[in-house]
Amino acid sequence: MKTIRISDVEQYDGQEVAIQGWMYNKRGSGKIYFLQVRDGSGMIQGVAAEGEASEEVMKAAEELTMESSVRIMGPVSKHPKWAGVYEMQIKKIEVVHLCTEEYPISKKEHGPDFLLDNRHLWLRSKKQWAIQRVRNTIINATYEYFAQNGFIKIDTPILTPNACEGTTELFEVPYFEENSAYLAQSGQLYLEAAIMSHGRAFDFGPVFRAEKSKTRRHLTEFWMMDAEAAFVEHEENMKIQEELVCHIVAKVLEKNQPELKVLERDVEALKKVKAPFIRKTHTEVIAELKEMGSDIGEMDDLGADDETMLTKKYDKPIFVEKYPSAVKAFYMKRDPEDDSRALCSDLLAPEGYGEIIGGSQREDSYDVLMERIKEHDLDPKVFDWYLDLRKYGSVPHSGFGYGLERITGWISGTHHIRETIPFPRMISRLTP
Ligand code: 4AD
Ligand code: MG
């Protein structure tokens, strides 16, 4: 008998197959049992009815407990009433492992701490399952977009001698005699070196920030995708981001309808994610926020609350351009029309989600970059190699980075990004 995955079940309509997985739920008693079995690819209902199923099957169905692992065998067919749903008339049950202890996560409500303590089990719950699958589509769509657009994948280091995104949020680790290393906050600086060899490149990996922020948008370890391109300036940089995000959302809509349903995600909202996105300058946004009652200052960075308030107004992603350079990183090129501002953009996701991408054109002049490094109190010695890129064939170039958990949070409609990473790391959580 063929063992199939539940996601392929419609190809086997009317045939006897085996399905192996875990007991998600059980209803019925005595005369008839409905076993909900999940195998990772989907869920199926197995039916064991007295008279039709053997006594052995009925006994096994009775004994099976939640999350026990099983192999069930029998013919599969379309559910008589529910479209798209398949059922198996169970002929045989093999119990792979019977849970004798009660599964800790029940159908009743649990608090977030309990669920996070049991993250290793919580991952099996329907909603958590759906979120990881959306995340996986986002990863695949990202690789696909870059492969189709001439970006090659370059793996940047995690142990680094210097800061990328400011020195206050660095994790320092001992590195042999007398030395310290820092866990990477972004691979960007290394990608800048790589594009002088390849023209266009991206990385995708874990990054670390000793963030003191305890918000629904912050983790201390998260996954970032950085992209960088030579001869690309600020405008084109935003165009690439817009295309990438549209590609990602379209792929999720194509591949993850069952997951979006589990998540009760408003699919109509996702369908609106089409180019062109909304574009506003930082100055315009400050004025808009003030009108909405915020007490934000003219040259302030946007806070989490500001982003929430602003993005709740819109149903498309919003580029906020040209932030004051004082609130942004040292490597950003200044706006030639206003030296107090950077040629940068943050992309904010709608529906209150806020920043998902940070990007900018990079400073390409050796002298100006040296000045910035000193202004930011950084040690020029550790940036020797980075400055070299401005010595040998410097070109205008730009790039951006997205936070995978932030994008996943928005697209899956998950309020707190801790649910979008398999094992979240936050100030007060390092386990499991
Ligand atoms: O805006 P950020 O700090 O930009 C950079 O690191 C640039 N070097 C990227 C580049 O230009 N290549 O971070 C990029 C993105 C943010 O927009 C956000 O989505 C995410 O990373 N991010 C976080 N996600 C979760 N937890 C945190 N603590 C995050 N900090 C940033
Ligand atoms: Mg940012």
Short mmCIF file of C-alpha atoms and ligand atoms in Angstrom, two decimals:
data_model
loop_
_atom_site.label_atom_id
_atom_site.label_comp_id
_atom_site.label_asym_id
_atom_site.label_seq_id
_atom_site.Cartn_x
_atom_site.Cartn_y
_atom_site.Cartn_z
CA MET A 1 0.00 0.00 0.00
CA LYS A 2 1.25 3.44 -0.92
CA THR A 3 2.06 5.91 1.84
CA ILE A 4 1.00 9.37 0.79
CA ARG A 5 1.15 12.88 2.17
CA ILE A 6 -2.17 14.49 2.98
CA SER A 7 -1.46 17.41 0.65
CA ASP A 8 -1.51 14.96 -2.29
CA VAL A 9 -4.72 13.20 -1.25
CA GLU A 10 -6.89 14.37 -4.15
CA GLN A 11 -4.72 12.38 -6.56
CA TYR A 12 -5.78 9.23 -4.71
CA ASP A 13 -9.55 9.71 -4.58
CA GLY A 14 -11.17 6.29 -4.09
CA GLN A 15 -7.88 4.44 -3.50
CA GLU A 16 -6.55 2.69 -0.43
CA VAL A 17 -3.53 4.48 0.98
CA ALA A 18 -1.54 4.83 4.18
CA ILE A 19 -1.09 8.12 5.99
CA GLN A 20 1.32 8.60 8.84
CA GLY A 21 1.24 11.41 11.32
CA TRP A 22 -0.07 12.56 14.67
CA MET A 23 -3.46 12.61 16.30
CA TYR A 24 -4.64 16.18 16.31
CA ASN A 25 -8.05 15.60 17.74
CA LYS A 26 -10.63 12.91 18.33
CA ARG A 27 -14.39 13.00 18.50
CA GLY A 28 -16.99 10.30 19.00
CA SER A 29 -17.26 7.35 21.33
CA GLY A 30 -18.08 3.67 21.23
CA LYS A 31 -19.86 3.33 17.90
CA ILE A 32 -18.03 5.84 15.79
CA TYR A 33 -14.77 7.75 16.03
CA PHE A 34 -13.57 10.70 13.99
CA LEU A 35 -9.80 10.96 14.17
CA GLN A 36 -8.19 14.14 12.94
CA VAL A 37 -4.72 13.22 11.78
CA ARG A 38 -2.08 15.71 10.68
CA ASP A 39 1.07 14.77 8.85
CA GLY A 40 2.71 18.15 8.45
CA SER A 41 1.37 18.70 4.94
CA GLY A 42 -2.25 18.93 6.03
CA MET A 43 -5.05 17.38 8.02
CA ILE A 44 -7.40 14.54 7.25
CA GLN A 45 -10.35 13.03 9.06
CA GLY A 46 -10.21 9.29 9.61
CA VAL A 47 -13.53 7.58 10.29
CA ALA A 48 -13.83 4.35 12.24
CA ALA A 49 -17.41 3.12 12.48
CA GLU A 50 -18.65 0.03 14.24
CA GLY A 51 -19.72 -2.63 11.77
CA GLU A 52 -17.49 -1.24 9.03
CA ALA A 53 -14.18 -1.17 10.88
CA SER A 54 -12.71 -4.22 12.62
CA GLU A 55 -12.86 -4.59 16.37
CA GLU A 56 -9.12 -4.05 16.43
CA VAL A 57 -9.49 -0.70 14.69
CA MET A 58 -12.28 0.36 17.05
CA LYS A 59 -10.14 -0.53 20.04
CA ALA A 60 -7.14 1.37 18.75
CA ALA A 61 -9.33 4.39 17.93
CA GLU A 62 -10.69 4.33 21.46
CA GLU A 63 -7.24 4.23 23.03
CA LEU A 64 -5.56 6.85 20.89
CA THR A 65 -4.68 10.00 22.76
CA MET A 66 -3.85 13.47 21.50
CA GLU A 67 -0.51 13.75 19.67
CA SER A 68 0.06 9.99 19.64
CA SER A 69 1.75 9.04 16.39
CA VAL A 70 -0.06 6.70 14.03
CA ARG A 71 -0.27 5.11 10.63
CA ILE A 72 -3.80 4.84 9.34
CA MET A 73 -4.78 2.89 6.25
CA GLY A 74 -7.90 2.75 4.15
CA PRO A 75 -9.66 4.25 1.15
CA VAL A 76 -9.78 8.03 0.86
CA SER A 77 -12.64 9.98 -0.68
CA LYS A 78 -14.14 13.43 -0.89
CA HIS A 79 -16.16 14.43 2.14
CA PRO A 80 -19.86 14.14 1.24
CA LYS A 81 -20.63 17.68 2.40
CA TRP A 82 -17.46 19.77 2.76
CA ALA A 83 -15.81 20.88 -0.46
CA GLY A 84 -12.07 20.25 -0.68
CA VAL A 85 -12.07 18.04 2.44
CA TYR A 86 -11.06 14.38 2.26
CA GLU A 87 -11.83 11.53 4.59
CA MET A 88 -10.39 8.09 5.16
CA GLN A 89 -12.52 5.09 6.08
CA ILE A 90 -10.01 3.48 8.40
CA LYS A 91 -9.30 -0.21 7.75
CA LYS A 92 -6.20 -0.49 9.83
CA ILE A 93 -4.45 1.53 12.54
CA GLU A 94 -0.84 1.11 13.57
CA VAL A 95 0.00 3.01 16.72
CA VAL A 96 3.59 4.19 16.35
CA HIS A 97 3.75 5.78 19.78
CA LEU A 98 0.95 6.12 22.28
CA CYS A 99 1.19 9.18 24.54
CA THR A 100 0.41 7.99 28.01
CA GLU A 101 0.85 11.38 29.59
CA GLU A 102 -1.69 14.05 28.85
CA TYR A 103 -0.48 16.41 26.13
CA PRO A 104 0.23 19.75 27.84
CA ILE A 105 -1.37 21.94 25.21
CA SER A 106 -5.10 21.47 25.14
CA LYS A 107 -7.86 23.13 23.18
CA LYS A 108 -8.49 25.54 26.03
CA GLU A 109 -6.88 28.98 26.19
CA HIS A 110 -3.30 29.10 27.48
CA GLY A 111 -1.32 32.20 28.45
CA PRO A 112 1.59 33.34 26.23
CA ASP A 113 4.25 32.38 28.80
CA PHE A 114 2.97 28.85 29.07
CA LEU A 115 2.87 28.52 25.31
CA LEU A 116 6.36 29.98 24.90
CA ASP A 117 7.72 27.63 27.58
CA ASN A 118 6.24 24.83 25.52
CA ARG A 119 7.30 26.24 22.19
CA HIS A 120 8.76 22.86 21.16
CA LEU A 121 5.21 21.48 21.32
CA TRP A 122 3.30 24.65 20.49
CA LEU A 123 4.87 24.53 17.02
CA ARG A 124 2.48 21.66 16.24
CA SER A 125 -0.65 23.77 16.79
CA LYS A 126 -2.60 24.69 13.70
CA LYS A 127 -1.91 28.38 13.76
CA GLN A 128 1.80 27.94 14.46
CA TRP A 129 1.98 25.37 11.69
CA ALA A 130 0.37 27.81 9.28
CA ILE A 131 2.71 30.67 10.23
CA GLN A 132 5.86 28.60 9.59
CA ARG A 133 4.54 27.59 6.20
CA VAL A 134 3.89 31.18 5.23
CA ARG A 135 7.40 32.01 6.44
CA ASN A 136 8.79 29.24 4.27
CA THR A 137 7.01 30.58 1.20
CA ILE A 138 8.44 34.03 1.90
CA ILE A 139 11.95 32.54 2.05
CA ASN A 140 11.48 30.63 -1.20
CA ALA A 141 9.90 33.61 -2.96
CA THR A 142 12.84 35.76 -1.91
CA TYR A 143 15.43 33.36 -3.31
CA GLU A 144 13.33 33.05 -6.47
CA TYR A 145 13.02 36.81 -6.99
CA PHE A 146 16.74 37.33 -6.60
CA ALA A 147 17.66 34.41 -8.84
CA GLN A 148 15.40 35.86 -11.54
CA ASN A 149 16.88 39.31 -11.17
CA GLY A 150 20.61 38.69 -11.28
CA PHE A 151 21.41 38.77 -7.55
CA ILE A 152 23.66 36.02 -6.31
CA LYS A 153 23.58 34.69 -2.76
CA ILE A 154 26.63 35.64 -0.75
CA ASP A 155 27.05 34.34 2.78
CA THR A 156 28.25 37.04 5.13
CA PRO A 157 29.97 36.34 8.46
CA ILE A 158 28.27 36.18 11.83
CA LEU A 159 31.37 36.80 13.93
CA THR A 160 32.55 40.28 13.09
CA PRO A 161 35.12 42.73 14.42
CA ASN A 162 32.86 45.77 14.13
CA ALA A 163 29.34 47.16 14.42
CA CYS A 164 27.08 47.61 11.41
CA GLU A 165 24.03 49.23 12.96
CA GLY A 166 25.40 51.24 15.87
CA THR A 167 27.30 50.15 18.93
CA THR A 168 24.58 50.14 21.57
CA GLU A 169 22.91 46.92 20.52
CA LEU A 170 25.92 44.66 20.06
CA PHE A 171 26.37 41.21 21.49
CA GLU A 172 30.00 40.85 22.43
CA VAL A 173 31.59 37.41 22.59
CA PRO A 174 35.08 36.49 23.77
CA TYR A 175 37.33 35.68 20.85
CA PHE A 176 40.55 33.98 21.87
CA GLU A 177 43.32 35.96 23.50
CA GLU A 178 42.34 39.47 24.49
CA ASN A 179 39.99 39.84 21.61
CA SER A 180 36.29 40.40 21.34
CA ALA A 181 34.05 39.60 18.45
CA TYR A 182 30.56 40.92 17.83
CA LEU A 183 27.62 38.98 16.52
CA ALA A 184 26.52 40.45 13.20
CA GLN A 185 23.60 42.89 13.21
CA SER A 186 23.37 42.79 9.41
CA GLY A 187 25.60 41.46 6.64
CA GLN A 188 25.32 44.69 4.68
CA LEU A 189 28.89 45.94 4.92
CA TYR A 190 30.24 42.64 3.63
CA LEU A 191 27.71 42.60 0.82
CA GLU A 192 29.03 45.97 -0.26
CA ALA A 193 32.38 44.27 -0.79
CA ALA A 194 30.73 41.38 -2.65
CA ILE A 195 28.87 43.57 -5.16
CA MET A 196 32.15 45.08 -6.31
CA SER A 197 32.81 41.54 -7.54
CA HIS A 198 29.31 40.45 -8.59
CA GLY A 199 27.30 43.63 -9.20
CA ARG A 200 24.26 42.38 -7.29
CA ALA A 201 24.09 40.14 -4.25
CA PHE A 202 21.99 39.21 -1.24
CA ASP A 203 22.50 37.36 2.01
CA PHE A 204 20.01 35.63 4.27
CA GLY A 205 20.84 34.59 7.78
CA PRO A 206 20.49 35.09 11.50
CA VAL A 207 21.44 38.45 12.97
CA PHE A 208 21.67 39.56 16.56
CA ARG A 209 20.71 42.69 18.40
CA ALA A 210 20.99 43.26 22.10
CA GLU A 211 17.77 45.26 21.81
CA LYS A 212 16.47 46.64 25.07
CA SER A 213 13.10 47.13 23.38
CA LYS A 214 10.36 44.87 24.67
CA THR A 215 7.87 45.39 21.88
CA ARG A 216 5.87 43.07 19.69
CA ARG A 217 8.31 43.89 16.89
CA HIS A 218 11.65 43.11 18.53
CA LEU A 219 13.67 39.96 18.93
CA THR A 220 17.32 39.64 19.95
CA GLU A 221 17.97 37.02 17.27
CA PHE A 222 16.15 37.25 13.97
CA TRP A 223 16.61 36.47 10.30
CA MET A 224 17.59 39.19 7.91
CA MET A 225 17.82 39.32 4.19
CA ASP A 226 20.16 42.05 2.96
CA ALA A 227 20.34 42.94 -0.72
CA GLU A 228 22.88 45.24 -2.35
CA ALA A 229 23.43 46.44 -5.91
CA ALA A 230 26.14 48.41 -7.70
CA PHE A 231 25.16 51.39 -9.86
CA VAL A 232 21.74 51.46 -8.20
CA GLU A 233 20.67 54.73 -6.63
CA HIS A 234 18.00 55.63 -4.10
CA GLU A 235 15.01 55.61 -6.51
CA GLU A 236 15.84 52.27 -8.11
CA ASN A 237 16.56 50.82 -4.69
CA MET A 238 12.94 51.44 -3.72
CA LYS A 239 11.73 50.00 -7.01
CA ILE A 240 13.54 46.72 -6.30
CA GLN A 241 12.00 46.54 -2.82
CA GLU A 242 8.55 47.17 -4.23
CA GLU A 243 8.95 44.39 -6.79
CA LEU A 244 10.33 41.97 -4.23
CA VAL A 245 7.51 42.57 -1.76
CA CYS A 246 4.85 42.23 -4.50
CA HIS A 247 6.46 38.98 -5.62
CA ILE A 248 6.48 37.62 -2.06
CA VAL A 249 2.85 38.51 -1.36
CA ALA A 250 1.72 37.05 -4.70
CA LYS A 251 3.53 33.78 -3.92
CA VAL A 252 1.93 33.50 -0.49
CA LEU A 253 -1.48 34.07 -2.07
CA GLU A 254 -0.68 31.38 -4.62
CA LYS A 255 0.80 28.77 -2.27
CA ASN A 256 -0.77 29.29 1.13
CA GLN A 257 -4.53 29.59 0.80
CA PRO A 258 -5.19 26.80 3.37
CA GLU A 259 -2.74 28.40 5.80
CA LEU A 260 -4.23 31.88 5.36
CA LYS A 261 -7.62 30.37 6.12
CA VAL A 262 -6.34 28.77 9.33
CA LEU A 263 -4.87 32.16 10.25
CA GLU A 264 -8.13 33.93 9.40
CA ARG A 265 -6.02 36.39 7.43
CA ASP A 266 -7.91 39.02 5.47
CA VAL A 267 -6.87 37.90 1.99
CA GLU A 268 -8.46 40.94 0.34
CA ALA A 269 -5.99 43.14 2.21
CA LEU A 270 -3.09 41.12 0.79
CA LYS A 271 -4.49 41.34 -2.73
CA LYS A 272 -4.18 45.12 -2.51
CA VAL A 273 -0.41 44.85 -2.19
CA LYS A 274 0.44 45.99 -5.70
CA ALA A 275 2.81 48.60 -7.10
CA PRO A 276 3.00 51.51 -6.81
CA PHE A 277 3.31 51.66 -3.03
CA ILE A 278 2.60 54.88 -1.16
CA ARG A 279 5.58 57.26 -0.91
CA LYS A 280 6.03 60.00 1.64
CA THR A 281 8.98 61.98 2.89
CA HIS A 282 9.86 61.95 6.56
CA THR A 283 8.83 65.63 6.68
CA GLU A 284 5.38 64.82 5.28
CA VAL A 285 4.95 61.97 7.71
CA ILE A 286 5.85 64.11 10.72
CA ALA A 287 3.21 66.64 9.68
CA GLU A 288 0.66 63.86 9.21
CA LEU A 289 1.45 62.34 12.60
CA LYS A 290 1.18 65.71 14.33
CA GLU A 291 -2.22 66.18 12.78
CA MET A 292 -3.17 62.80 14.21
CA GLY A 293 -2.17 63.98 17.68
CA SER A 294 1.42 62.71 17.99
CA ASP A 295 3.92 64.89 19.85
CA ILE A 296 6.80 63.77 17.62
CA GLY A 297 9.52 66.36 16.88
CA GLU A 298 10.49 67.51 13.37
CA MET A 299 13.79 65.63 13.34
CA ASP A 300 12.78 62.58 15.38
CA ASP A 301 12.89 58.97 14.30
CA LEU A 302 9.48 57.33 14.10
CA GLY A 303 8.61 55.40 17.23
CA ALA A 304 6.70 52.13 17.28
CA ASP A 305 3.45 53.92 18.18
CA ASP A 306 3.90 56.43 15.37
CA GLU A 307 4.39 53.63 12.86
CA THR A 308 1.32 51.79 14.14
CA MET A 309 -0.85 54.90 13.99
CA LEU A 310 0.35 55.87 10.50
CA THR A 311 0.15 52.46 8.89
CA LYS A 312 -3.33 51.75 10.23
CA LYS A 313 -4.54 54.50 7.90
CA TYR A 314 -3.32 52.76 4.75
CA ASP A 315 -3.94 49.52 2.93
CA LYS A 316 -0.68 49.52 0.95
CA PRO A 317 2.93 49.51 2.11
CA ILE A 318 4.38 52.98 2.62
CA PHE A 319 7.90 54.15 1.82
CA VAL A 320 9.04 56.83 4.23
CA GLU A 321 12.01 58.56 2.59
CA LYS A 322 14.76 60.88 3.68
CA TYR A 323 14.94 60.58 7.43
CA PRO A 324 17.21 63.01 9.27
CA SER A 325 20.72 61.59 8.90
CA ALA A 326 21.21 62.13 12.65
CA VAL A 327 18.85 59.22 13.41
CA LYS A 328 20.30 56.89 10.78
CA ALA A 329 23.44 54.81 10.29
CA PHE A 330 26.86 56.22 9.37
CA TYR A 331 27.03 54.58 5.93
CA MET A 332 24.01 56.32 4.43
CA LYS A 333 24.62 58.85 1.70
CA ARG A 334 23.26 62.31 2.36
CA ASP A 335 20.60 63.89 0.20
CA PRO A 336 22.43 66.29 -2.14
CA GLU A 337 19.44 68.65 -1.83
CA ASP A 338 19.44 68.70 1.96
CA ASP A 339 22.57 67.70 3.85
CA SER A 340 20.63 67.10 7.07
CA ARG A 341 18.82 64.16 5.48
CA ALA A 342 19.80 60.70 4.28
CA LEU A 343 19.01 59.13 0.91
CA CYS A 344 17.17 56.36 2.68
CA SER A 345 13.79 54.76 3.00
CA ASP A 346 11.99 52.60 5.49
CA LEU A 347 9.21 50.47 4.11
CA LEU A 348 6.29 50.30 6.50
CA ALA A 349 3.71 47.54 6.20
CA PRO A 350 0.05 48.58 6.35
CA GLU A 351 -2.62 47.59 8.89
CA GLY A 352 -0.51 48.80 11.82
CA TYR A 353 2.47 46.50 11.25
CA GLY A 354 5.14 49.16 10.67
CA GLU A 355 8.75 48.88 9.47
CA ILE A 356 9.63 45.75 7.56
CA ILE A 357 12.55 47.04 5.46
CA GLY A 358 15.33 49.55 6.02
CA GLY A 359 17.42 50.66 3.07
CA SER A 360 19.52 53.45 1.62
CA GLN A 361 21.99 54.60 -0.95
CA ARG A 362 25.48 54.21 0.54
CA GLU A 363 28.13 56.86 0.95
CA ASP A 364 30.62 56.17 -1.84
CA SER A 365 33.22 58.89 -1.22
CA TYR A 366 36.24 57.88 0.83
CA ASP A 367 36.64 61.26 2.48
CA VAL A 368 33.01 61.74 3.38
CA LEU A 369 32.72 58.21 4.75
CA MET A 370 35.83 58.69 6.87
CA GLU A 371 34.27 61.85 8.28
CA ARG A 372 31.05 60.00 9.13
CA ILE A 373 32.90 57.18 10.84
CA LYS A 374 34.63 59.70 13.06
CA GLU A 375 31.39 61.62 13.70
CA HIS A 376 29.79 58.40 14.88
CA ASP A 377 32.71 57.73 17.23
CA LEU A 378 33.62 54.56 15.38
CA ASP A 379 37.19 53.37 15.08
CA PRO A 380 38.42 53.98 11.49
CA LYS A 381 40.95 51.18 11.93
CA VAL A 382 38.32 48.44 12.05
CA PHE A 383 36.66 49.96 8.99
CA ASP A 384 39.86 49.91 6.91
CA TRP A 385 38.58 47.24 4.62
CA TYR A 386 35.21 48.96 4.23
CA LEU A 387 36.92 52.22 3.35
CA ASP A 388 39.05 50.36 0.79
CA LEU A 389 35.87 49.79 -1.23
CA ARG A 390 35.83 53.57 -1.75
CA LYS A 391 39.48 53.56 -2.81
CA TYR A 392 39.34 51.02 -5.60
CA GLY A 393 36.63 51.60 -8.17
CA SER A 394 34.00 53.14 -5.93
CA VAL A 395 30.54 53.30 -7.53
CA PRO A 396 27.15 54.60 -6.48
CA HIS A 397 25.36 51.72 -4.82
CA SER A 398 22.37 50.98 -2.63
CA GLY A 399 20.74 48.22 -0.70
CA PHE A 400 18.20 47.26 1.86
CA GLY A 401 17.43 44.64 4.46
CA TYR A 402 14.21 43.03 5.56
CA GLY A 403 13.41 41.35 8.84
CA LEU A 404 11.92 37.96 7.99
CA GLU A 405 9.85 37.84 11.17
CA ARG A 406 8.43 41.31 10.55
CA ILE A 407 7.40 40.41 6.99
CA THR A 408 6.00 37.08 8.14
CA GLY A 409 4.11 38.81 10.95
CA TRP A 410 2.47 41.21 8.55
CA ILE A 411 1.62 38.72 5.80
CA SER A 412 0.33 36.06 8.19
CA GLY A 413 -1.51 38.62 10.29
CA THR A 414 0.35 37.73 13.49
CA HIS A 415 0.33 40.41 16.16
CA HIS A 416 3.60 39.59 17.97
CA ILE A 417 6.60 38.53 15.89
CA ARG A 418 7.70 36.03 18.54
CA GLU A 419 5.22 33.63 16.94
CA THR A 420 6.82 33.94 13.52
CA ILE A 421 10.23 32.47 14.41
CA PRO A 422 10.44 28.81 15.46
CA PHE A 423 12.32 29.50 18.70
CA PRO A 424 12.14 33.16 19.71
CA ARG A 425 14.98 34.86 21.53
CA MET A 426 14.04 37.90 23.54
CA ILE A 427 15.53 39.78 26.49
CA SER A 428 13.85 37.49 28.96
CA ARG A 429 13.68 34.33 26.90
CA LEU A 430 16.43 31.97 25.78
CA THR A 431 14.56 28.67 26.14
CA PRO A 432 13.55 26.22 24.83
O1 4AD B 1 16.55 48.82 9.63
P1 4AD B 1 17.67 47.90 9.96
O2 4AD B 1 18.36 48.11 11.24
O3 4AD B 1 18.66 47.98 8.72
C1 4AD B 1 19.86 47.31 8.61
O4 4AD B 1 20.31 46.52 9.38
C2 4AD B 1 20.52 47.55 7.30
N1 4AD B 1 21.94 47.20 7.43
C3 4AD B 1 19.85 46.72 6.24
C4 4AD B 1 20.43 46.97 4.88
O5 4AD B 1 20.34 48.08 4.40
N2 4AD B 1 20.99 45.97 4.27
O6 4AD B 1 17.14 46.40 9.95
C5 4AD B 1 16.53 45.88 8.79
C6 4AD B 1 15.21 45.24 9.16
C7 4AD B 1 14.19 46.18 9.76
O7 4AD B 1 13.51 46.89 8.77
C8 4AD B 1 13.28 45.21 10.48
O8 4AD B 1 12.38 44.60 9.57
C9 4AD B 1 14.26 44.15 10.97
O9 4AD B 1 15.40 44.25 10.15
N3 4AD B 1 14.63 44.34 12.37
C10 4AD B 1 14.22 43.56 13.38
N4 4AD B 1 13.40 42.49 13.39
C11 4AD B 1 13.19 41.88 14.58
N5 4AD B 1 13.76 42.27 15.74
C12 4AD B 1 14.58 43.33 15.77
N6 4AD B 1 15.16 43.68 16.92
C13 4AD B 1 14.85 44.03 14.55
N7 4AD B 1 15.61 45.08 14.22
C14 4AD B 1 15.46 45.25 12.89
MG MG B 2 15.47 50.33 10.49
#
